[in-house]
Tab-separated table of N, CA and C in Angstrom:
chain	number	residue	atom	x	y	z
L	1	ALA	N	93.300	-63.059	23.093
L	1	ALA	CA	92.895	-63.342	22.248
L	1	ALA	C	94.371	-63.296	21.222
L	2	ASP	N	93.752	-63.469	19.917
L	2	ASP	CA	95.149	-63.972	18.966
L	2	ASP	C	94.655	-62.681	18.215
L	3	ALA	N	95.916	-62.104	18.074
L	3	ALA	CA	95.984	-60.781	17.155
L	3	ALA	C	95.983	-61.470	15.554
L	4	LYS	N	96.730	-62.434	15.326
L	4	LYS	CA	96.968	-62.853	14.144
L	4	LYS	C	95.524	-63.211	13.600
L	5	ALA	N	95.185	-64.282	14.229
L	5	ALA	CA	93.567	-64.743	13.851
L	5	ALA	C	92.513	-63.313	13.290
L	6	GLY	N	92.905	-62.790	14.261
L	6	GLY	CA	91.966	-61.346	14.003
L	6	GLY	C	92.163	-60.284	12.769
L	7	ARG	N	93.582	-60.550	12.720
L	7	ARG	CA	93.889	-59.952	10.898
L	7	ARG	C	93.403	-60.552	10.208
L	8	ALA	N	93.068	-61.944	10.141
L	8	ALA	CA	92.511	-62.733	8.903
L	8	ALA	C	90.943	-62.354	9.003
L	9	VAL	N	90.606	-61.958	10.122
L	9	VAL	CA	88.897	-61.756	10.162
L	9	VAL	C	88.726	-60.408	9.204
L	10	ALA	N	89.515	-59.302	10.150
L	10	ALA	CA	89.833	-58.167	9.143
L	10	ALA	C	89.703	-58.288	7.836
L	11	ARG	N	90.800	-59.072	7.082
L	11	ARG	CA	91.111	-59.059	5.920
L	11	ARG	C	89.440	-60.006	5.138
L	12	ALA	N	88.841	-60.775	6.036
L	12	ALA	CA	87.923	-61.180	5.451
L	12	ALA	C	86.409	-60.476	5.489
L	13	LYS	N	86.324	-59.278	6.361
L	13	LYS	CA	85.319	-58.522	6.961
L	13	LYS	C	85.528	-57.046	7.007
L	14	CYS	N	86.561	-56.628	7.050
L	14	CYS	CA	86.449	-55.202	7.580
L	14	CYS	C	87.743	-54.577	6.322
L	15	GLN	N	88.219	-54.983	6.211
L	15	GLN	CA	89.417	-54.305	4.973
L	15	GLN	C	88.570	-53.346	3.955
L	16	VAL	N	87.581	-54.168	3.251
L	16	VAL	CA	86.959	-53.093	2.798
L	16	VAL	C	87.050	-51.344	2.892
L	17	CYS	N	86.230	-51.174	4.093
L	17	CYS	CA	86.047	-50.153	4.482
L	17	CYS	C	87.237	-49.510	5.654
L	18	HIS	N	87.335	-50.545	6.432
L	18	HIS	CA	88.455	-50.051	7.448
L	18	HIS	C	89.929	-49.946	7.494
L	19	GLY	N	89.996	-50.951	6.175
L	19	GLY	CA	91.626	-51.314	5.780
L	19	GLY	C	91.869	-52.133	6.912
L	20	ILE	N	92.829	-53.121	6.269
L	20	ILE	CA	94.070	-54.193	7.163
L	20	ILE	C	94.365	-53.372	8.378
L	21	ASP	N	95.193	-51.980	7.830
L	21	ASP	CA	95.736	-51.050	8.594
L	21	ASP	C	95.015	-50.443	9.681
L	22	GLY	N	93.808	-50.445	9.150
L	22	GLY	CA	92.731	-49.855	10.416
L	22	GLY	C	92.877	-48.311	9.924
L	23	ILE	N	93.458	-47.733	8.450
L	23	ILE	CA	92.504	-46.471	8.102
L	23	ILE	C	91.747	-46.523	7.126
L	24	ALA	N	90.707	-45.782	7.580
L	24	ALA	CA	89.807	-45.704	6.315
L	24	ALA	C	89.950	-45.373	5.555
L	25	LYS	N	89.239	-46.473	4.667
L	25	LYS	CA	89.501	-46.467	2.975
L	25	LYS	C	88.132	-44.861	2.260
L	26	MET	N	87.235	-44.795	3.163
L	26	MET	CA	86.186	-44.211	3.011
L	26	MET	C	85.314	-43.239	3.939
L	27	PRO	N	85.129	-41.803	3.897
L	27	PRO	CA	85.049	-40.825	4.754
L	27	PRO	C	83.510	-41.615	5.688
L	28	VAL	N	82.932	-42.104	5.549
L	28	VAL	CA	81.927	-42.531	6.295
L	28	VAL	C	82.501	-43.627	7.419
L	29	ALA	N	83.214	-44.287	7.413
L	29	ALA	CA	84.022	-45.475	7.891
L	29	ALA	C	84.922	-44.534	9.110
L	30	PRO	N	85.040	-45.084	10.010
L	30	PRO	CA	86.322	-44.242	11.237
L	30	PRO	C	87.453	-45.070	10.823
L	31	HIS	N	88.533	-44.365	11.406
L	31	HIS	CA	89.818	-45.425	11.654
L	31	HIS	C	89.709	-46.296	12.773
L	32	LEU	N	90.309	-47.202	12.644
L	32	LEU	CA	90.279	-48.636	13.690
L	32	LEU	C	92.004	-48.347	14.113
L	33	ALA	N	92.676	-48.217	13.497
L	33	ALA	CA	94.014	-48.193	13.797
L	33	ALA	C	94.491	-47.787	15.531
L	34	GLY	N	95.093	-48.563	16.594
L	34	GLY	CA	95.561	-48.063	17.649
L	34	GLY	C	94.023	-47.947	18.437
L	35	GLU	N	92.974	-48.318	18.182
L	35	GLU	CA	91.921	-48.110	18.961
L	35	GLU	C	91.671	-48.893	20.142
L	36	SER	N	91.648	-48.931	21.113
L	36	SER	CA	91.958	-49.955	22.150
L	36	SER	C	90.812	-50.761	22.239
L	37	ASP	N	91.104	-51.842	22.949
L	37	ASP	CA	90.410	-53.553	22.761
L	37	ASP	C	88.889	-53.266	23.440
L	38	ILE	N	89.376	-52.719	24.727
L	38	ILE	CA	87.926	-52.259	24.766
L	38	ILE	C	86.517	-51.735	24.165
L	39	TYR	N	87.392	-50.437	23.798
L	39	TYR	CA	86.308	-49.565	22.612
L	39	TYR	C	85.829	-49.991	21.417
L	40	LEU	N	86.839	-50.790	20.949
L	40	LEU	CA	86.580	-52.073	19.893
L	40	LEU	C	85.378	-53.239	19.754
L	41	GLN	N	85.425	-53.637	21.446
L	41	GLN	CA	84.817	-54.839	21.445
L	41	GLN	C	83.365	-54.029	21.886
L	42	THR	N	83.389	-53.151	22.591
L	42	THR	CA	81.747	-52.699	23.077
L	42	THR	C	80.920	-52.242	21.758
L	43	GLN	N	82.068	-51.534	20.906
L	43	GLN	CA	81.293	-51.060	19.593
L	43	GLN	C	80.875	-52.226	18.805
L	44	LEU	N	81.464	-53.401	18.428
L	44	LEU	CA	81.275	-54.564	17.861
L	44	LEU	C	80.017	-55.326	18.131
L	45	LYS	N	80.013	-55.112	20.091
L	45	LYS	CA	79.082	-55.622	20.601
L	45	LYS	C	77.703	-55.085	20.284
L	46	ALA	N	77.885	-53.617	20.170
L	46	ALA	CA	76.389	-52.825	20.281
L	46	ALA	C	75.830	-52.737	18.927
L	47	PHE	N	76.689	-53.034	18.231
L	47	PHE	CA	76.393	-53.150	17.204
L	47	PHE	C	75.784	-54.577	16.507
L	48	ARG	N	76.527	-55.679	17.337
L	48	ARG	CA	75.333	-56.742	17.075
L	48	ARG	C	73.910	-56.679	18.086
L	49	THR	N	74.084	-56.289	19.031
L	49	THR	CA	72.638	-56.294	19.702
L	49	THR	C	71.798	-55.243	19.288
L	50	GLY	N	72.176	-54.138	18.447
L	50	GLY	CA	71.429	-53.132	18.006
L	50	GLY	C	71.243	-52.209	18.445
L	51	LYS	N	72.071	-51.932	19.765
L	51	LYS	CA	72.085	-50.499	20.902
L	51	LYS	C	72.947	-49.756	20.122
L	52	ARG	N	73.451	-49.869	19.048
L	52	ARG	CA	74.405	-48.851	18.156
L	52	ARG	C	73.678	-49.565	16.754
L	53	GLU	N	73.397	-48.694	15.802
L	53	GLU	CA	73.050	-48.858	14.662
L	53	GLU	C	73.854	-48.317	13.321
L	54	ASN	N	73.961	-49.124	12.401
L	54	ASN	CA	74.424	-48.512	11.143
L	54	ASN	C	74.421	-49.600	10.247
L	55	GLU	N	73.682	-49.299	8.860
L	55	GLU	CA	73.257	-50.017	7.951
L	55	GLU	C	74.203	-51.240	7.815
L	56	MET	N	75.455	-50.785	7.457
L	56	MET	CA	76.591	-51.361	7.218
L	56	MET	C	76.686	-52.155	8.287
L	57	MET	N	76.966	-51.835	9.238
L	57	MET	CA	77.936	-52.233	10.711
L	57	MET	C	76.856	-53.354	11.511
L	58	SER	N	75.755	-53.059	10.791
L	58	SER	CA	74.508	-53.859	11.876
L	58	SER	C	74.725	-55.469	11.190
L	59	VAL	N	74.741	-55.368	10.120
L	59	VAL	CA	74.967	-56.768	9.101
L	59	VAL	C	76.396	-56.987	9.479
L	60	VAL	N	77.242	-56.648	9.523
L	60	VAL	CA	78.526	-57.007	9.574
L	60	VAL	C	78.899	-57.894	11.020
L	61	ALA	N	78.363	-56.797	11.881
L	61	ALA	CA	78.636	-57.539	13.252
L	61	ALA	C	77.375	-58.851	13.597
L	62	LYS	N	76.765	-58.709	13.167
L	62	LYS	CA	76.125	-60.032	13.343
L	62	LYS	C	76.529	-61.369	12.790
L	63	GLY	N	77.367	-61.354	11.948
L	63	GLY	CA	77.955	-61.882	11.476
L	63	GLY	C	79.690	-62.481	12.258
L	64	LEU	N	79.638	-62.189	13.340
L	64	LEU	CA	81.208	-62.248	13.885
L	64	LEU	C	80.589	-62.445	15.043
L	65	SER	N	81.243	-63.597	15.832
L	65	SER	CA	80.994	-64.841	16.834
L	65	SER	C	82.004	-64.029	18.428
L	66	ASP	N	81.823	-64.033	19.193
L	66	ASP	CA	82.403	-63.614	20.277
L	66	ASP	C	84.024	-63.865	20.088
L	67	GLU	N	84.591	-64.605	19.658
L	67	GLU	CA	86.032	-64.847	19.297
L	67	GLU	C	86.117	-64.139	18.389
L	68	ASP	N	85.766	-64.279	17.327
L	68	ASP	CA	86.104	-63.034	16.308
L	68	ASP	C	86.166	-61.579	16.554
L	69	ILE	N	85.402	-61.044	17.562
L	69	ILE	CA	85.283	-60.078	18.009
L	69	ILE	C	86.560	-59.555	18.844
L	70	SER	N	86.800	-60.623	19.708
L	70	SER	CA	87.669	-60.464	20.409
L	70	SER	C	89.030	-60.586	19.807
L	71	ASN	N	89.435	-61.187	18.643
L	71	ASN	CA	90.645	-61.253	18.130
L	71	ASN	C	90.539	-60.378	17.121
L	72	VAL	N	89.788	-59.545	16.383
L	72	VAL	CA	89.743	-58.395	15.776
L	72	VAL	C	90.510	-57.227	16.301
L	73	ALA	N	89.604	-57.011	17.604
L	73	ALA	CA	89.945	-55.939	18.232
L	73	ALA	C	91.236	-56.028	19.061
L	74	ALA	N	91.555	-57.238	19.076
L	74	ALA	CA	93.416	-57.434	19.718
L	74	ALA	C	93.918	-56.991	17.969
L	75	TRP	N	93.694	-57.463	17.125
L	75	TRP	CA	94.411	-57.005	16.050
L	75	TRP	C	94.626	-55.278	15.722
L	76	TYR	N	93.272	-54.922	15.656
L	76	TYR	CA	93.622	-53.232	15.161
L	76	TYR	C	94.382	-52.739	16.807
L	77	ALA	N	94.037	-52.973	18.126
L	77	ALA	CA	94.820	-52.773	19.120
L	77	ALA	C	95.620	-52.838	19.113
L	78	SER	N	96.746	-53.642	18.164
L	78	SER	CA	98.054	-53.724	18.013
L	78	SER	C	98.676	-53.185	17.115
L	79	ILE	N	98.116	-51.979	16.292
L	79	ILE	CA	98.355	-51.182	15.341
L	79	ILE	C	98.795	-49.935	16.123
L	80	GLU	N	100.477	-49.456	15.805
L	80	GLU	CA	100.813	-48.340	16.525
L	80	GLU	C	100.479	-47.108	15.644
L	81	LEU	N	99.952	-46.013	16.543
L	81	LEU	CA	99.713	-45.085	15.709
L	81	LEU	C	100.580	-43.702	16.207
L	82	SER	N	100.601	-43.071	15.658
L	82	SER	CA	101.243	-41.901	15.688
L	82	SER	C	100.372	-40.426	14.989
L	83	VAL	N	100.708	-38.977	15.398
L	83	VAL	CA	100.249	-37.948	14.911
L	83	VAL	C	101.227	-36.797	14.929
L	84	LYS	N	100.527	-36.003	14.011
L	84	LYS	CA	101.429	-34.822	13.870
L	84	LYS	C	100.100	-33.807	14.057
L	85	VAL	N	100.049	-32.868	15.011
L	85	VAL	CA	99.542	-32.068	15.267
L	85	VAL	C	100.023	-30.527	14.567
L	86	PRO	N	98.502	-29.804	13.569
L	86	PRO	CA	98.904	-28.751	13.308
L	86	PRO	C	99.354	-27.692	14.538
L	87	GLU	N	100.328	-26.721	13.985
L	87	GLU	CA	100.334	-25.504	15.168
L	87	GLU	C	99.596	-24.266	15.022
C	1	ALA	N	84.406	-24.075	7.427
C	1	ALA	CA	84.689	-24.488	9.085
C	1	ALA	C	85.916	-23.923	9.519
C	2	ASP	N	85.897	-23.491	10.507
C	2	ASP	CA	87.159	-23.009	11.626
C	2	ASP	C	88.160	-23.938	12.503
C	3	ALA	N	89.353	-24.451	11.968
C	3	ALA	CA	89.699	-25.340	12.894
C	3	ALA	C	90.359	-24.786	13.978
C	4	LYS	N	91.176	-23.802	13.707
C	4	LYS	CA	91.436	-22.947	14.910
C	4	LYS	C	90.480	-22.849	16.050
C	5	ALA	N	89.423	-22.208	15.558
C	5	ALA	CA	87.968	-22.068	16.943
C	5	ALA	C	87.675	-23.816	17.245
C	6	GLY	N	88.233	-24.598	16.122
C	6	GLY	CA	87.525	-25.793	16.642
C	6	GLY	C	88.525	-26.497	17.783
C	7	ARG	N	89.815	-26.371	17.579
C	7	ARG	CA	90.703	-26.305	18.712
C	7	ARG	C	90.253	-25.716	20.116
C	8	ALA	N	89.795	-24.813	20.125
C	8	ALA	CA	89.465	-23.597	21.386
C	8	ALA	C	88.139	-24.898	22.164
C	9	VAL	N	87.570	-25.585	20.937
C	9	VAL	CA	86.277	-26.113	21.328
C	9	VAL	C	86.470	-27.549	21.962
C	10	ALA	N	88.026	-28.214	21.342
C	10	ALA	CA	88.749	-29.212	21.569
C	10	ALA	C	89.005	-29.224	23.170
C	11	ARG	N	89.605	-28.147	23.716
C	11	ARG	CA	90.388	-27.854	24.475
C	11	ARG	C	88.976	-27.512	25.763
C	12	ALA	N	88.251	-27.216	25.317
C	12	ALA	CA	87.072	-26.522	26.793
C	12	ALA	C	86.685	-28.022	26.874
C	13	LYS	N	85.873	-28.900	25.628
C	13	LYS	CA	85.041	-29.800	26.420
C	13	LYS	C	85.227	-31.577	25.546
C	14	CYS	N	86.810	-31.686	25.262
C	14	CYS	CA	87.239	-33.172	24.334
C	14	CYS	C	88.274	-33.419	25.363
C	15	GLN	N	89.209	-32.223	25.354
C	15	GLN	CA	90.809	-32.795	25.926
C	15	GLN	C	90.371	-33.989	26.789
C	16	VAL	N	90.041	-33.697	27.862
C	16	VAL	CA	89.849	-34.824	28.914
C	16	VAL	C	90.212	-36.162	28.677
C	17	CYS	N	89.031	-36.768	27.837
C	17	CYS	CA	88.754	-37.877	27.488
C	17	CYS	C	89.782	-38.014	26.062
C	18	HIS	N	89.632	-37.177	25.084
C	18	HIS	CA	90.414	-37.484	23.590
C	18	HIS	C	91.411	-36.802	23.693
C	19	GLY	N	92.115	-35.454	23.987
C	19	GLY	CA	92.966	-34.978	23.963
C	19	GLY	C	92.962	-34.167	22.977
C	20	ILE	N	93.924	-32.749	23.083
C	20	ILE	CA	93.531	-31.873	21.825
C	20	ILE	C	94.449	-32.512	20.437
C	21	ASP	N	95.079	-33.605	21.046
C	21	ASP	CA	95.417	-34.066	19.921
C	21	ASP	C	94.816	-35.647	19.024
C	22	GLY	N	93.836	-35.833	19.855
C	22	GLY	CA	92.989	-36.620	19.353
C	22	GLY	C	93.341	-38.315	19.562
C	23	ILE	N	94.420	-38.197	20.905
C	23	ILE	CA	94.827	-39.772	20.937
C	23	ILE	C	93.984	-39.722	22.286
C	24	ALA	N	93.607	-41.217	22.249
C	24	ALA	CA	92.145	-40.724	23.631
C	24	ALA	C	93.047	-41.093	25.041
C	25	LYS	N	92.322	-40.518	26.076
C	25	LYS	CA	93.324	-40.432	27.104
C	25	LYS	C	92.734	-41.732	28.098
C	26	MET	N	92.028	-42.238	27.749
C	26	MET	CA	91.334	-43.704	28.259
C	26	MET	C	90.651	-44.313	27.309
C	27	PRO	N	91.023	-45.810	27.694
C	27	PRO	CA	90.366	-46.910	27.166
C	27	PRO	C	88.761	-46.607	26.331
C	28	VAL	N	88.224	-46.242	27.040
C	28	VAL	CA	86.661	-46.068	27.054
C	28	VAL	C	86.509	-45.175	25.524
C	29	ALA	N	87.416	-44.296	25.403
C	29	ALA	CA	86.942	-42.879	24.539
C	29	ALA	C	88.117	-43.487	23.383
C	30	PRO	N	87.119	-43.075	22.217
C	30	PRO	CA	87.870	-43.714	21.023
C	30	PRO	C	89.005	-42.609	20.483
C	31	HIS	N	90.095	-43.206	19.551
C	31	HIS	CA	90.844	-41.876	19.321
C	31	HIS	C	89.948	-40.940	18.135
C	32	LEU	N	90.532	-39.465	17.903
C	32	LEU	CA	89.738	-38.710	17.167
C	32	LEU	C	90.488	-38.134	16.032
C	33	ALA	N	91.494	-38.608	16.354
C	33	ALA	CA	92.882	-38.279	15.100
C	33	ALA	C	92.706	-38.219	14.044
C	34	GLY	N	92.440	-37.437	13.207
C	34	GLY	CA	92.476	-37.871	11.535
C	34	GLY	C	91.597	-38.193	10.953
C	35	GLU	N	90.332	-38.490	12.048
C	35	GLU	CA	88.831	-38.982	11.462
C	35	GLU	C	88.019	-38.422	10.432
C	36	SER	N	87.721	-38.488	9.691
C	36	SER	CA	86.969	-37.755	8.639
C	36	SER	C	85.992	-36.612	9.057
C	37	ASP	N	85.761	-35.144	8.621
C	37	ASP	CA	85.125	-34.599	8.783
C	37	ASP	C	83.919	-34.922	9.070
C	38	ILE	N	83.167	-35.860	8.000
C	38	ILE	CA	82.002	-36.306	7.854
C	38	ILE	C	81.780	-37.410	8.843
C	39	TYR	N	82.745	-38.011	9.088
C	39	TYR	CA	82.375	-39.361	10.264
C	39	TYR	C	82.017	-38.573	11.801
C	40	LEU	N	82.803	-37.617	11.999
C	40	LEU	CA	83.101	-36.880	12.970
C	40	LEU	C	81.743	-35.878	13.707
C	41	GLN	N	81.218	-35.387	12.585
C	41	GLN	CA	80.064	-34.641	12.309
C	41	GLN	C	78.803	-35.809	12.644
C	42	THR	N	78.932	-36.806	11.800
C	42	THR	CA	77.253	-37.523	11.812
C	42	THR	C	77.624	-38.131	13.310
C	43	GLN	N	78.516	-38.316	13.607
C	43	GLN	CA	78.502	-39.129	15.699
C	43	GLN	C	78.078	-38.216	16.470
C	44	LEU	N	78.631	-36.902	16.371
C	44	LEU	CA	78.668	-35.662	17.093
C	44	LEU	C	76.834	-35.336	17.176
C	45	LYS	N	76.248	-35.318	15.986
C	45	LYS	CA	74.822	-35.310	15.736
C	45	LYS	C	74.314	-36.576	16.709
C	46	ALA	N	74.882	-37.693	15.922
C	46	ALA	CA	73.967	-38.758	16.513
C	46	ALA	C	73.837	-38.588	18.467
C	47	PHE	N	75.114	-38.189	18.579
C	47	PHE	CA	75.037	-38.138	20.538
C	47	PHE	C	73.889	-37.026	20.278
C	48	ARG	N	73.954	-35.965	19.808
C	48	ARG	CA	73.064	-34.534	20.008
C	48	ARG	C	71.482	-35.317	19.829
C	49	THR	N	70.815	-35.787	18.837
C	49	THR	CA	69.718	-36.198	18.717
C	49	THR	C	69.158	-37.341	19.505
C	50	GLY	N	70.205	-38.306	20.196
C	50	GLY	CA	70.076	-39.480	20.610
C	50	GLY	C	69.847	-40.760	19.767
C	51	LYS	N	70.304	-40.883	18.541
C	51	LYS	CA	70.377	-41.729	17.345
C	51	LYS	C	71.751	-42.781	18.222
C	52	ARG	N	72.900	-42.056	18.886
C	52	ARG	CA	73.909	-43.136	19.055
C	52	ARG	C	73.993	-42.360	20.706
C	53	GLU	N	74.082	-43.473	21.970
C	53	GLU	CA	73.915	-43.168	23.103
C	53	GLU	C	75.122	-43.469	23.488
C	54	ASN	N	75.791	-42.618	24.401
C	54	ASN	CA	76.800	-42.741	25.616
C	54	ASN	C	76.648	-41.583	26.391
C	55	GLU	N	76.737	-42.412	28.079
C	55	GLU	CA	76.232	-41.623	28.909
C	55	GLU	C	76.934	-40.234	29.461
C	56	MET	N	78.393	-39.643	28.562
C	56	MET	CA	79.336	-38.920	28.434
C	56	MET	C	78.418	-38.234	27.486
C	57	MET	N	78.907	-38.902	26.093
C	57	MET	CA	78.614	-38.049	25.017
C	57	MET	C	77.120	-37.293	25.016
C	58	SER	N	76.411	-38.061	25.113
C	58	SER	CA	74.894	-37.394	24.959
C	58	SER	C	74.670	-36.253	25.241
C	59	VAL	N	75.969	-36.121	27.085
C	59	VAL	CA	75.393	-34.850	27.859
C	59	VAL	C	76.374	-33.850	26.832
C	60	VAL	N	77.800	-34.280	26.629
C	60	VAL	CA	78.756	-33.293	26.006
C	60	VAL	C	78.213	-32.897	24.810
C	61	ALA	N	77.077	-33.200	23.749
C	61	ALA	CA	76.840	-33.138	22.468
C	61	ALA	C	75.630	-32.512	22.691
C	62	LYS	N	75.155	-32.665	23.659
C	62	LYS	CA	73.937	-31.180	23.657
C	62	LYS	C	74.177	-29.941	23.674
C	63	GLY	N	75.629	-29.882	24.825
C	63	GLY	CA	76.319	-28.734	25.156
C	63	GLY	C	76.783	-27.964	23.623
C	64	LEU	N	76.681	-28.532	22.404
C	64	LEU	CA	77.721	-28.051	20.949
C	64	LEU	C	76.819	-27.731	19.816
C	65	SER	N	76.696	-26.413	19.400
C	65	SER	CA	75.820	-26.020	18.417
C	65	SER	C	76.600	-26.817	16.936
C	66	ASP	N	75.880	-26.273	16.168
C	66	ASP	CA	76.345	-27.002	14.680
C	66	ASP	C	77.601	-26.441	14.270
C	67	GLU	N	77.947	-24.446	14.944
C	67	GLU	CA	79.093	-24.834	14.309
C	67	GLU	C	80.352	-24.898	15.694
C	68	ASP	N	79.916	-25.522	16.556
C	68	ASP	CA	80.906	-25.895	17.111
C	68	ASP	C	81.221	-27.045	16.563
C	69	ILE	N	79.888	-28.073	16.386
C	69	ILE	CA	80.696	-29.416	15.695
C	69	ILE	C	81.087	-29.331	14.425
C	70	SER	N	80.932	-28.280	13.652
C	70	SER	CA	81.420	-28.169	12.233
C	70	SER	C	83.096	-28.105	12.654
C	71	ASN	N	83.653	-27.182	13.554
C	71	ASN	CA	84.747	-26.495	13.857
C	71	ASN	C	85.410	-27.677	14.453
C	72	VAL	N	85.084	-28.519	15.505
C	72	VAL	CA	85.842	-29.086	16.280
C	72	VAL	C	86.004	-30.762	15.297
C	73	ALA	N	85.023	-30.581	14.541
C	73	ALA	CA	85.900	-31.929	13.758
C	73	ALA	C	86.567	-31.689	12.583
C	74	ALA	N	86.566	-30.464	12.152
C	74	ALA	CA	87.574	-29.330	11.059
C	74	ALA	C	89.027	-29.855	12.007
C	75	TRP	N	89.197	-29.151	13.401
C	75	TRP	CA	90.176	-29.518	13.648
C	75	TRP	C	90.923	-31.178	14.166
C	76	TYR	N	90.039	-32.026	15.025
C	76	TYR	CA	90.125	-33.460	14.465
C	76	TYR	C	90.889	-34.050	13.130
C	77	ALA	N	90.389	-33.482	12.332
C	77	ALA	CA	90.247	-34.088	10.738
C	77	ALA	C	91.655	-33.580	10.394
C	78	SER	N	92.161	-32.439	10.819
C	78	SER	CA	93.076	-31.720	10.383
C	78	SER	C	94.673	-32.373	10.628
C	79	ILE	N	94.282	-33.477	12.454
C	79	ILE	CA	95.587	-34.007	12.392
C	79	ILE	C	96.085	-35.007	11.682
C	80	GLU	N	96.995	-34.950	11.302
C	80	GLU	CA	97.805	-36.227	10.496
C	80	GLU	C	97.858	-37.812	11.210
C	81	LEU	N	97.758	-38.625	10.413
C	81	LEU	CA	97.912	-40.195	11.658
C	81	LEU	C	98.871	-40.720	10.565
C	82	SER	N	99.676	-41.233	11.356
C	82	SER	CA	100.223	-42.368	10.829
C	82	SER	C	100.401	-43.855	11.445
C	83	VAL	N	100.636	-44.772	11.007
C	83	VAL	CA	100.722	-46.358	11.419
C	83	VAL	C	101.826	-46.863	11.196
C	84	LYS	N	102.095	-47.703	12.104
C	84	LYS	CA	103.113	-48.726	12.316
C	84	LYS	C	102.137	-50.239	12.621
C	85	VAL	N	101.974	-51.300	11.185
C	85	VAL	CA	101.332	-52.036	11.486
C	85	VAL	C	102.278	-53.239	11.712
C	86	PRO	N	102.103	-53.893	12.716
C	86	PRO	CA	102.753	-55.365	13.203
C	86	PRO	C	102.828	-56.203	12.138
C	87	GLU	N	104.369	-57.064	11.804
C	87	GLU	CA	104.570	-58.380	10.653
C	87	GLU	C	103.230	-59.064	10.968
């Protein structure tokens, strides 16, 4: 998969809600930063087949090829995540 | 909602796959760290009603009360997230 090509897909189709950095720009959207490749691909394909439904994602996913899905998943999976847990 | 009580729910029912820190312990599970309260509650309730399906989560969610859902969502939402984006 080509994470750089995936960043272009993210810029065109994902950034408004998810950000290029994978930090959600609105509460209804999840963060994608650092999610695993398998999780991202599974969810995008589920939205594309209708196994998972969301009024926004069902439409967006229909416009993604297998290659787009593989590349955009590689992009978001390549983002490094760190957390600060409350005491 | 009570994030501390939510941490106890996480310890009992979520940590094996999602970690108490919300960083997934296996590729099939998503990170929960820093996800918004509304996203987490919406997904847990979808798993509980069957609107969203997953062999593991459909079972786990059936065992969560509204209070558990509200508290565990508050716990994971309280975790601070930072990212490092590749050049």
